[in-house]
Amino acid sequence: MSPFLSVLSSVVGWVAVMLAVASVAIVGPARLRETWSGLRDRLWDARRAVALVCVVLLASAVGRPALLNVSRLFGIQATAFIYGLEGGFVAWIQATFASPALTAYFSRVYVYGYAFLVAFPAIAYLALPRTADLRRLLVAYALNYGIGLVLYTLVFAHGPRNVMPDMVTPLLFTNQPDVILLASEVNENSNVFPSLHTSLSVTVGTFAVLTREEYPRWTAVAVPLSLSVVIATMYLGIHWLTDVVAGFALAFGCVALAYRVVDPRGDAAEVSDDAGGERPGSGTGADD
């Protein structure tokens, strides 16, 4: 097995275990069994939101190399501006708080915790009788990636570990050097503004707060975990504070827009209950 596949299989394996444990502990066996029996209807009802996420992810994967060249040649060269704006803030974080224990924690949070944090809400909201929250989540994900890709193209900037190598240590790669194989496949070191780790984590944390009545245990897990990811982006020397602030703004904007455009009335469960098993997806949802 190649080193890249070894790292990828390790991440997938650990995240799968985390998802399984969280599904039983937070969603519950009874609701999981109910979800399995109604899985086809719920997926059908959320089909357009699922398709939207897939299209955006595919466009990002295919177009990122070309757009990176466009950004390098024509984008706003923002590295010097960001550095002038906040100076050595990230370097101060490392100099003040760095320790082997924190480095190990934030490294695992950035890789494993983040993947779990983004994946689990799809399972949790799929298990709800109504699919509105699932559709809102998926639309918010698509908006994060789509807008993020546009901003990556418009703004060309390097992170603090590249700008201040004598002051900021790439702690993620020094603590887990094999992770660089995975990071190089999914990202570029000039894709820093905004921080998508921040925006997607804050998006998940915001949804967890908004759905706390359904999943109070998930709220208690998601909020501190999402904040840990945010801190990790700076502690590990990957993002500037400016990137993080922009990530918060992107997250809140995407959540608000998702709630605005997704009509909660087009739920399969409601259609089945009210229309005696009528074909799912026949509601009046705005995204259908």
PDB file of C-alpha atoms in Angstrom:
ATOM      1  CA  MET A   1       0.000   0.000   0.000  1.00  0.00           C
ATOM      2  CA  SER A   2       1.315   3.452  -0.904  1.00  0.00           C
ATOM      3  CA  PRO A   3       2.040   5.956   1.903  1.00  0.00           C
ATOM      4  CA  PHE A   4      -0.863   8.135   0.766  1.00  0.00           C
ATOM      5  CA  LEU A   5      -3.354   5.259   0.838  1.00  0.00           C
ATOM      6  CA  SER A   6      -2.014   4.212   4.223  1.00  0.00           C
ATOM      7  CA  VAL A   7      -2.675   7.657   5.686  1.00  0.00           C
ATOM      8  CA  LEU A   8      -6.085   7.896   4.002  1.00  0.00           C
ATOM      9  CA  SER A   9      -7.169   4.465   5.246  1.00  0.00           C
ATOM     10  CA  SER A  10      -6.096   5.379   8.770  1.00  0.00           C
ATOM     11  CA  VAL A  11      -8.160   8.572   8.739  1.00  0.00           C
ATOM     12  CA  VAL A  12     -11.177   6.837   7.195  1.00  0.00           C
ATOM     13  CA  GLY A  13     -10.944   3.973   9.656  1.00  0.00           C
ATOM     14  CA  TRP A  14     -10.745   6.119  12.767  1.00  0.00           C
ATOM     15  CA  VAL A  15     -13.477   8.488  11.577  1.00  0.00           C
ATOM     16  CA  ALA A  16     -15.736   5.514  10.762  1.00  0.00           C
ATOM     17  CA  VAL A  17     -15.305   4.240  14.325  1.00  0.00           C
ATOM     18  CA  MET A  18     -16.095   7.694  15.712  1.00  0.00           C
ATOM     19  CA  LEU A  19     -19.201   7.940  13.528  1.00  0.00           C
ATOM     20  CA  ALA A  20     -20.426   4.526  14.641  1.00  0.00           C
ATOM     21  CA  VAL A  21     -19.969   5.315  18.324  1.00  0.00           C
ATOM     22  CA  ALA A  22     -21.583   8.746  18.006  1.00  0.00           C
ATOM     23  CA  SER A  23     -24.500   7.351  16.007  1.00  0.00           C
ATOM     24  CA  VAL A  24     -25.358   4.893  18.771  1.00  0.00           C
ATOM     25  CA  ALA A  25     -24.719   7.315  21.638  1.00  0.00           C
ATOM     26  CA  ILE A  26     -26.346  10.436  20.142  1.00  0.00           C
ATOM     27  CA  VAL A  27     -28.892   9.274  17.582  1.00  0.00           C
ATOM     28  CA  GLY A  28     -29.778   6.046  19.374  1.00  0.00           C
ATOM     29  CA  PRO A  29     -30.414   2.483  18.155  1.00  0.00           C
ATOM     30  CA  ALA A  30     -34.188   2.902  17.853  1.00  0.00           C
ATOM     31  CA  ARG A  31     -33.960   6.007  15.669  1.00  0.00           C
ATOM     32  CA  LEU A  32     -31.217   4.392  13.578  1.00  0.00           C
ATOM     33  CA  ARG A  33     -33.468   1.403  12.851  1.00  0.00           C
ATOM     34  CA  GLU A  34     -36.298   3.740  11.904  1.00  0.00           C
ATOM     35  CA  THR A  35     -33.934   5.670   9.633  1.00  0.00           C
ATOM     36  CA  TRP A  36     -32.875   2.503   7.851  1.00  0.00           C
ATOM     37  CA  SER A  37     -36.468   1.552   7.127  1.00  0.00           C
ATOM     38  CA  GLY A  38     -37.237   4.996   5.692  1.00  0.00           C
ATOM     39  CA  LEU A  39     -33.822   5.692   4.182  1.00  0.00           C
ATOM     40  CA  ARG A  40     -34.953   5.631   0.559  1.00  0.00           C
ATOM     41  CA  ASP A  41     -37.736   8.172   1.086  1.00  0.00           C
ATOM     42  CA  ARG A  42     -35.515  10.548   3.042  1.00  0.00           C
ATOM     43  CA  LEU A  43     -32.709  10.396   0.509  1.00  0.00           C
ATOM     44  CA  TRP A  44     -35.195  10.997  -2.285  1.00  0.00           C
ATOM     45  CA  ASP A  45     -36.548  14.032  -0.507  1.00  0.00           C
ATOM     46  CA  ALA A  46     -33.020  15.443  -0.042  1.00  0.00           C
ATOM     47  CA  ARG A  47     -31.838  14.436  -3.530  1.00  0.00           C
ATOM     48  CA  ARG A  48     -31.383  17.951  -4.881  1.00  0.00           C
ATOM     49  CA  ALA A  49     -29.384  19.128  -1.906  1.00  0.00           C
ATOM     50  CA  VAL A  50     -27.201  16.005  -2.171  1.00  0.00           C
ATOM     51  CA  ALA A  51     -26.712  16.619  -5.891  1.00  0.00           C
ATOM     52  CA  LEU A  52     -25.791  20.253  -5.232  1.00  0.00           C
ATOM     53  CA  VAL A  53     -23.056  19.260  -2.775  1.00  0.00           C
ATOM     54  CA  CYS A  54     -21.697  16.656  -5.201  1.00  0.00           C
ATOM     55  CA  VAL A  55     -21.600  19.137  -8.078  1.00  0.00           C
ATOM     56  CA  VAL A  56     -19.796  21.776  -5.999  1.00  0.00           C
ATOM     57  CA  LEU A  57     -17.253  19.257  -4.660  1.00  0.00           C
ATOM     58  CA  LEU A  58     -16.626  17.910  -8.161  1.00  0.00           C
ATOM     59  CA  ALA A  59     -16.201  21.418  -9.564  1.00  0.00           C
ATOM     60  CA  SER A  60     -13.782  22.231  -6.755  1.00  0.00           C
ATOM     61  CA  ALA A  61     -11.717  19.094  -7.320  1.00  0.00           C
ATOM     62  CA  VAL A  62     -11.556  19.521 -11.088  1.00  0.00           C
ATOM     63  CA  GLY A  63     -11.195  23.289 -11.260  1.00  0.00           C
ATOM     64  CA  ARG A  64      -8.887  23.969  -8.315  1.00  0.00           C
ATOM     65  CA  PRO A  65      -5.552  23.574 -10.201  1.00  0.00           C
ATOM     66  CA  ALA A  66      -6.598  25.907 -13.020  1.00  0.00           C
ATOM     67  CA  LEU A  67      -8.154  28.409 -10.634  1.00  0.00           C
ATOM     68  CA  LEU A  68      -4.986  28.375  -8.544  1.00  0.00           C
ATOM     69  CA  ASN A  69      -3.032  29.564 -11.577  1.00  0.00           C
ATOM     70  CA  VAL A  70      -5.646  32.252 -12.203  1.00  0.00           C
ATOM     71  CA  SER A  71      -5.366  33.349  -8.588  1.00  0.00           C
ATOM     72  CA  ARG A  72      -1.575  33.418  -8.705  1.00  0.00           C
ATOM     73  CA  LEU A  73      -1.565  35.574 -11.853  1.00  0.00           C
ATOM     74  CA  PHE A  74      -4.602  37.798 -11.380  1.00  0.00           C
ATOM     75  CA  GLY A  75      -5.767  37.447  -7.782  1.00  0.00           C
ATOM     76  CA  ILE A  76      -5.375  40.022  -5.038  1.00  0.00           C
ATOM     77  CA  GLN A  77      -1.923  39.488  -3.508  1.00  0.00           C
ATOM     78  CA  ALA A  78      -3.003  39.687   0.115  1.00  0.00           C
ATOM     79  CA  THR A  79      -0.144  38.079   2.066  1.00  0.00           C
ATOM     80  CA  ALA A  80       1.650  41.325   2.878  1.00  0.00           C
ATOM     81  CA  PHE A  81      -1.613  43.064   3.782  1.00  0.00           C
ATOM     82  CA  ILE A  82      -2.660  40.295   6.180  1.00  0.00           C
ATOM     83  CA  TYR A  83       0.777  40.180   7.763  1.00  0.00           C
ATOM     84  CA  GLY A  84       0.755  43.966   8.186  1.00  0.00           C
ATOM     85  CA  LEU A  85      -2.730  43.789   9.682  1.00  0.00           C
ATOM     86  CA  GLU A  86      -2.051  41.234  12.415  1.00  0.00           C
ATOM     87  CA  GLY A  87       1.714  40.844  12.525  1.00  0.00           C
ATOM     88  CA  GLY A  88       2.996  37.980  14.644  1.00  0.00           C
ATOM     89  CA  PHE A  89      -0.273  36.991  16.341  1.00  0.00           C
ATOM     90  CA  VAL A  90      -0.020  33.353  15.260  1.00  0.00           C
ATOM     91  CA  ALA A  91       3.644  33.283  16.258  1.00  0.00           C
ATOM     92  CA  TRP A  92       2.611  34.624  19.676  1.00  0.00           C
ATOM     93  CA  ILE A  93       0.060  31.831  20.060  1.00  0.00           C
ATOM     94  CA  GLN A  94       2.704  29.189  19.433  1.00  0.00           C
ATOM     95  CA  ALA A  95       5.319  30.876  21.605  1.00  0.00           C
ATOM     96  CA  THR A  96       2.866  31.269  24.478  1.00  0.00           C
ATOM     97  CA  PHE A  97       0.869  28.043  24.460  1.00  0.00           C
ATOM     98  CA  ALA A  98       2.737  25.386  22.477  1.00  0.00           C
ATOM     99  CA  SER A  99       3.342  22.129  24.327  1.00  0.00           C
ATOM    100  CA  PRO A 100       3.635  18.477  23.264  1.00  0.00           C
ATOM    101  CA  ALA A 101       0.222  17.660  24.724  1.00  0.00           C
ATOM    102  CA  LEU A 102      -1.561  20.557  23.005  1.00  0.00           C
ATOM    103  CA  THR A 103       0.225  19.871  19.734  1.00  0.00           C
ATOM    104  CA  ALA A 104      -0.901  16.236  19.805  1.00  0.00           C
ATOM    105  CA  TYR A 105      -4.471  17.278  20.672  1.00  0.00           C
ATOM    106  CA  PHE A 106      -4.842  19.991  18.039  1.00  0.00           C
ATOM    107  CA  SER A 107      -3.171  17.849  15.358  1.00  0.00           C
ATOM    108  CA  ARG A 108      -5.708  15.085  15.894  1.00  0.00           C
ATOM    109  CA  VAL A 109      -8.566  17.574  16.104  1.00  0.00           C
ATOM    110  CA  TYR A 110      -7.523  19.214  12.832  1.00  0.00           C
ATOM    111  CA  VAL A 111      -7.443  15.914  10.929  1.00  0.00           C
ATOM    112  CA  TYR A 112      -9.682  13.350  12.624  1.00  0.00           C
ATOM    113  CA  GLY A 113     -11.946  15.627  14.645  1.00  0.00           C
ATOM    114  CA  TYR A 114     -12.683  17.867  11.691  1.00  0.00           C
ATOM    115  CA  ALA A 115     -13.590  14.970   9.385  1.00  0.00           C
ATOM    116  CA  PHE A 116     -15.874  13.534  12.051  1.00  0.00           C
ATOM    117  CA  LEU A 117     -17.404  16.932  12.790  1.00  0.00           C
ATOM    118  CA  VAL A 118     -18.351  17.538   9.155  1.00  0.00           C
ATOM    119  CA  ALA A 119     -19.593  13.986   8.479  1.00  0.00           C
ATOM    120  CA  PHE A 120     -21.692  13.212  11.551  1.00  0.00           C
ATOM    121  CA  PRO A 121     -24.424  15.871  11.130  1.00  0.00           C
ATOM    122  CA  ALA A 122     -25.439  14.277   7.820  1.00  0.00           C
ATOM    123  CA  ILE A 123     -26.155  11.024   9.686  1.00  0.00           C
ATOM    124  CA  ALA A 124     -27.864  12.763  12.583  1.00  0.00           C
ATOM    125  CA  TYR A 125     -30.155  14.925  10.450  1.00  0.00           C
ATOM    126  CA  LEU A 126     -30.911  12.065   8.086  1.00  0.00           C
ATOM    127  CA  ALA A 127     -32.278  10.255  11.141  1.00  0.00           C
ATOM    128  CA  LEU A 128     -34.800  12.997  11.875  1.00  0.00           C
ATOM    129  CA  PRO A 129     -38.398  12.421  10.694  1.00  0.00           C
ATOM    130  CA  ARG A 130     -38.259  15.638   8.651  1.00  0.00           C
ATOM    131  CA  THR A 131     -35.437  16.331   6.201  1.00  0.00           C
ATOM    132  CA  ALA A 132     -35.433  20.134   6.428  1.00  0.00           C
ATOM    133  CA  ASP A 133     -32.370  20.260   8.676  1.00  0.00           C
ATOM    134  CA  LEU A 134     -30.489  17.802   6.456  1.00  0.00           C
ATOM    135  CA  ARG A 135     -31.279  19.842   3.348  1.00  0.00           C
ATOM    136  CA  ARG A 136     -30.278  23.072   5.068  1.00  0.00           C
ATOM    137  CA  LEU A 137     -27.005  21.527   6.210  1.00  0.00           C
ATOM    138  CA  LEU A 138     -26.137  20.255   2.735  1.00  0.00           C
ATOM    139  CA  VAL A 139     -26.992  23.584   1.108  1.00  0.00           C
ATOM    140  CA  ALA A 140     -24.831  25.352   3.701  1.00  0.00           C
ATOM    141  CA  TYR A 141     -21.959  22.963   2.924  1.00  0.00           C
ATOM    142  CA  ALA A 142     -22.315  23.643  -0.795  1.00  0.00           C
ATOM    143  CA  LEU A 143     -22.345  27.400  -0.195  1.00  0.00           C
ATOM    144  CA  ASN A 144     -19.225  27.178   1.980  1.00  0.00           C
ATOM    145  CA  TYR A 145     -17.292  25.263  -0.661  1.00  0.00           C
ATOM    146  CA  GLY A 146     -18.621  27.278  -3.597  1.00  0.00           C
ATOM    147  CA  ILE A 147     -18.039  30.705  -2.080  1.00  0.00           C
ATOM    148  CA  GLY A 148     -14.749  29.505  -0.613  1.00  0.00           C
ATOM    149  CA  LEU A 149     -13.539  28.438  -4.048  1.00  0.00           C
ATOM    150  CA  VAL A 150     -14.424  31.850  -5.481  1.00  0.00           C
ATOM    151  CA  LEU A 151     -12.580  33.635  -2.670  1.00  0.00           C
ATOM    152  CA  TYR A 152      -9.551  31.378  -3.067  1.00  0.00           C
ATOM    153  CA  THR A 153      -9.463  32.448  -6.695  1.00  0.00           C
ATOM    154  CA  LEU A 154      -9.895  36.147  -5.950  1.00  0.00           C
ATOM    155  CA  VAL A 155      -7.423  36.268  -3.042  1.00  0.00           C
ATOM    156  CA  PHE A 156      -3.922  34.813  -3.270  1.00  0.00           C
ATOM    157  CA  ALA A 157      -2.201  34.524   0.099  1.00  0.00           C
ATOM    158  CA  HIS A 158       0.158  32.240   1.974  1.00  0.00           C
ATOM    159  CA  GLY A 159      -0.283  31.131   5.568  1.00  0.00           C
ATOM    160  CA  PRO A 160       1.887  32.181   8.514  1.00  0.00           C
ATOM    161  CA  ARG A 161       4.013  29.015   8.456  1.00  0.00           C
ATOM    162  CA  ASN A 162       5.125  29.963   4.919  1.00  0.00           C
ATOM    163  CA  VAL A 163       5.602  33.666   5.636  1.00  0.00           C
ATOM    164  CA  MET A 164       7.349  33.407   9.026  1.00  0.00           C
ATOM    165  CA  PRO A 165       9.172  30.052   8.988  1.00  0.00           C
ATOM    166  CA  ASP A 166      11.623  31.278  11.634  1.00  0.00           C
ATOM    167  CA  MET A 167       8.784  32.223  14.007  1.00  0.00           C
ATOM    168  CA  VAL A 168       5.922  29.837  13.150  1.00  0.00           C
ATOM    169  CA  THR A 169       6.472  26.086  13.146  1.00  0.00           C
ATOM    170  CA  PRO A 170       4.238  23.837  10.991  1.00  0.00           C
ATOM    171  CA  LEU A 171       3.336  21.827  14.080  1.00  0.00           C
ATOM    172  CA  LEU A 172       0.873  19.562  12.278  1.00  0.00           C
ATOM    173  CA  PHE A 173       3.548  18.213   9.966  1.00  0.00           C
ATOM    174  CA  THR A 174       6.217  17.998  12.648  1.00  0.00           C
ATOM    175  CA  ASN A 175       3.858  16.059  14.917  1.00  0.00           C
ATOM    176  CA  GLN A 176       2.286  13.921  12.163  1.00  0.00           C
ATOM    177  CA  PRO A 177       4.627  14.116   9.146  1.00  0.00           C
ATOM    178  CA  ASP A 178       2.639  11.525   7.186  1.00  0.00           C
ATOM    179  CA  VAL A 179      -0.378  13.860   7.125  1.00  0.00           C
ATOM    180  CA  ILE A 180       1.418  16.090   4.631  1.00  0.00           C
ATOM    181  CA  LEU A 181       0.744  13.405   2.009  1.00  0.00           C
ATOM    182  CA  LEU A 182      -2.993  13.797   2.557  1.00  0.00           C
ATOM    183  CA  ALA A 183      -2.925  17.580   2.886  1.00  0.00           C
ATOM    184  CA  SER A 184      -1.037  18.004  -0.384  1.00  0.00           C
ATOM    185  CA  GLU A 185      -3.753  16.069  -2.223  1.00  0.00           C
ATOM    186  CA  VAL A 186      -6.723  18.061  -0.937  1.00  0.00           C
ATOM    187  CA  ASN A 187      -5.381  21.577  -0.508  1.00  0.00           C
ATOM    188  CA  GLU A 188      -2.814  24.167  -1.547  1.00  0.00           C
ATOM    189  CA  ASN A 189      -0.719  26.293   0.797  1.00  0.00           C
ATOM    190  CA  SER A 190      -2.101  29.427  -0.861  1.00  0.00           C
ATOM    191  CA  ASN A 191      -5.708  28.479  -0.062  1.00  0.00           C
ATOM    192  CA  VAL A 192      -5.882  30.277   3.262  1.00  0.00           C
ATOM    193  CA  PHE A 193      -8.465  33.071   2.913  1.00  0.00           C
ATOM    194  CA  PRO A 194     -10.949  32.230   4.221  1.00  0.00           C
ATOM    195  CA  SER A 195     -10.284  29.223   6.447  1.00  0.00           C
ATOM    196  CA  LEU A 196     -12.719  26.530   5.279  1.00  0.00           C
ATOM    197  CA  HIS A 197     -11.811  24.430   8.314  1.00  0.00           C
ATOM    198  CA  THR A 198     -13.151  27.342  10.344  1.00  0.00           C
ATOM    199  CA  SER A 199     -16.222  28.036   8.209  1.00  0.00           C
ATOM    200  CA  LEU A 200     -17.375  24.418   8.002  1.00  0.00           C
ATOM    201  CA  SER A 201     -16.695  23.765  11.697  1.00  0.00           C
ATOM    202  CA  VAL A 202     -18.579  26.896  12.737  1.00  0.00           C
ATOM    203  CA  THR A 203     -21.376  25.942  10.339  1.00  0.00           C
ATOM    204  CA  VAL A 204     -21.696  22.585  12.101  1.00  0.00           C
ATOM    205  CA  GLY A 205     -21.516  24.221  15.535  1.00  0.00           C
ATOM    206  CA  THR A 206     -24.211  26.722  14.565  1.00  0.00           C
ATOM    207  CA  PHE A 207     -26.509  23.964  13.297  1.00  0.00           C
ATOM    208  CA  ALA A 208     -25.876  22.030  16.516  1.00  0.00           C
ATOM    209  CA  VAL A 209     -27.057  25.008  18.554  1.00  0.00           C
ATOM    210  CA  LEU A 210     -30.098  25.548  16.319  1.00  0.00           C
ATOM    211  CA  THR A 211     -31.085  21.858  16.607  1.00  0.00           C
ATOM    212  CA  ARG A 212     -30.172  21.444  20.279  1.00  0.00           C
ATOM    213  CA  GLU A 213     -33.691  20.327  21.197  1.00  0.00           C
ATOM    214  CA  GLU A 214     -33.338  17.327  18.896  1.00  0.00           C
ATOM    215  CA  TYR A 215     -29.765  16.428  19.816  1.00  0.00           C
ATOM    216  CA  PRO A 216     -28.637  18.056  23.088  1.00  0.00           C
ATOM    217  CA  ARG A 217     -25.736  15.604  23.391  1.00  0.00           C
ATOM    218  CA  TRP A 218     -24.512  16.529  19.936  1.00  0.00           C
ATOM    219  CA  THR A 219     -24.582  20.227  20.839  1.00  0.00           C
ATOM    220  CA  ALA A 220     -22.404  19.493  23.861  1.00  0.00           C
ATOM    221  CA  VAL A 221     -19.900  17.721  21.592  1.00  0.00           C
ATOM    222  CA  ALA A 222     -20.065  19.853  18.447  1.00  0.00           C
ATOM    223  CA  VAL A 223     -19.614  23.315  19.943  1.00  0.00           C
ATOM    224  CA  PRO A 224     -16.340  22.658  21.836  1.00  0.00           C
ATOM    225  CA  LEU A 225     -15.048  20.469  19.010  1.00  0.00           C
ATOM    226  CA  SER A 226     -15.759  23.130  16.385  1.00  0.00           C
ATOM    227  CA  LEU A 227     -14.019  25.768  18.511  1.00  0.00           C
ATOM    228  CA  SER A 228     -11.071  23.402  18.939  1.00  0.00           C
ATOM    229  CA  VAL A 229     -10.777  23.119  15.155  1.00  0.00           C
ATOM    230  CA  VAL A 230     -10.841  26.905  14.856  1.00  0.00           C
ATOM    231  CA  ILE A 231      -8.046  27.288  17.405  1.00  0.00           C
ATOM    232  CA  ALA A 232      -6.096  24.447  15.785  1.00  0.00           C
ATOM    233  CA  THR A 233      -5.926  26.282  12.462  1.00  0.00           C
ATOM    234  CA  MET A 234      -3.897  29.048  14.117  1.00  0.00           C
ATOM    235  CA  TYR A 235      -2.070  27.016  16.763  1.00  0.00           C
ATOM    236  CA  LEU A 236      -0.686  24.710  14.060  1.00  0.00           C
ATOM    237  CA  GLY A 237       0.473  27.702  11.997  1.00  0.00           C
ATOM    238  CA  ILE A 238      -1.837  27.015   9.049  1.00  0.00           C
ATOM    239  CA  HIS A 239      -4.118  30.069   9.059  1.00  0.00           C
ATOM    240  CA  TRP A 240      -4.015  33.710  10.066  1.00  0.00           C
ATOM    241  CA  LEU A 241      -6.503  35.212  12.491  1.00  0.00           C
ATOM    242  CA  THR A 242      -7.831  37.145   9.480  1.00  0.00           C
ATOM    243  CA  ASP A 243      -8.641  33.845   7.733  1.00  0.00           C
ATOM    244  CA  VAL A 244     -10.463  32.637  10.828  1.00  0.00           C
ATOM    245  CA  VAL A 245     -12.550  35.810  11.140  1.00  0.00           C
ATOM    246  CA  ALA A 246     -13.482  35.503   7.473  1.00  0.00           C
ATOM    247  CA  GLY A 247     -14.355  31.840   8.104  1.00  0.00           C
ATOM    248  CA  PHE A 248     -16.774  32.822  10.882  1.00  0.00           C
ATOM    249  CA  ALA A 249     -18.433  35.383   8.603  1.00  0.00           C
ATOM    250  CA  LEU A 250     -18.718  32.839   5.778  1.00  0.00           C
ATOM    251  CA  ALA A 251     -20.212  30.227   8.108  1.00  0.00           C
ATOM    252  CA  PHE A 252     -22.873  32.510   9.564  1.00  0.00           C
ATOM    253  CA  GLY A 253     -23.748  33.832   6.121  1.00  0.00           C
ATOM    254  CA  CYS A 254     -24.088  30.338   4.647  1.00  0.00           C
ATOM    255  CA  VAL A 255     -26.270  29.116   7.514  1.00  0.00           C
ATOM    256  CA  ALA A 256     -28.536  32.164   7.234  1.00  0.00           C
ATOM    257  CA  LEU A 257     -28.799  31.752   3.466  1.00  0.00           C
ATOM    258  CA  ALA A 258     -29.510  28.025   3.774  1.00  0.00           C
ATOM    259  CA  TYR A 259     -32.368  28.720   6.176  1.00  0.00           C
ATOM    260  CA  ARG A 260     -33.671  31.353   3.779  1.00  0.00           C
ATOM    261  CA  VAL A 261     -33.691  29.242   0.611  1.00  0.00           C
ATOM    262  CA  VAL A 262     -34.696  25.833   1.994  1.00  0.00           C
ATOM    263  CA  ASP A 263     -38.414  25.520   2.560  1.00  0.00           C
ATOM    264  CA  PRO A 264     -39.059  23.068   5.431  1.00  0.00           C
ATOM    265  CA  ARG A 265     -42.490  22.070   4.094  1.00  0.00           C
ATOM    266  CA  GLY A 266     -41.280  19.581   1.470  1.00  0.00           C
ATOM    267  CA  ASP A 267     -40.501  16.713   3.853  1.00  0.00           C
ATOM    268  CA  ALA A 268     -40.995  13.105   2.824  1.00  0.00           C
ATOM    269  CA  ALA A 269     -42.213  12.080   6.252  1.00  0.00           C
ATOM    270  CA  GLU A 270     -44.920  14.715   6.205  1.00  0.00           C
ATOM    271  CA  VAL A 271     -45.923  13.766   2.668  1.00  0.00           C
ATOM    272  CA  SER A 272     -46.164  10.105   3.605  1.00  0.00           C
ATOM    273  CA  ASP A 273     -48.235  10.884   6.693  1.00  0.00           C
ATOM    274  CA  ASP A 274     -50.549  13.364   5.055  1.00  0.00           C
ATOM    275  CA  ALA A 275     -50.956  11.775   1.650  1.00  0.00           C
ATOM    276  CA  GLY A 276     -50.952   8.076   2.451  1.00  0.00           C
ATOM    277  CA  GLY A 277     -47.588   7.153   0.970  1.00  0.00           C
ATOM    278  CA  GLU A 278     -47.545   9.599  -1.917  1.00  0.00           C
ATOM    279  CA  ARG A 279     -44.294   9.712  -3.858  1.00  0.00           C
ATOM    280  CA  PRO A 280     -41.609  11.426  -1.699  1.00  0.00           C
ATOM    281  CA  GLY A 281     -40.299  14.738  -2.847  1.00  0.00           C
ATOM    282  CA  SER A 282     -43.655  15.980  -4.096  1.00  0.00           C
ATOM    283  CA  GLY A 283     -43.795  18.765  -1.501  1.00  0.00           C
ATOM    284  CA  THR A 284     -43.310  22.427  -2.208  1.00  0.00           C
ATOM    285  CA  GLY A 285     -39.741  22.812  -0.948  1.00  0.00           C
ATOM    286  CA  ALA A 286     -37.963  25.720  -2.587  1.00  0.00           C
ATOM    287  CA  ASP A 287     -34.948  23.540  -3.330  1.00  0.00           C
ATOM    288  CA  ASP A 288     -37.051  20.814  -5.022  1.00  0.00           C
TER     289      ASP A 288
END
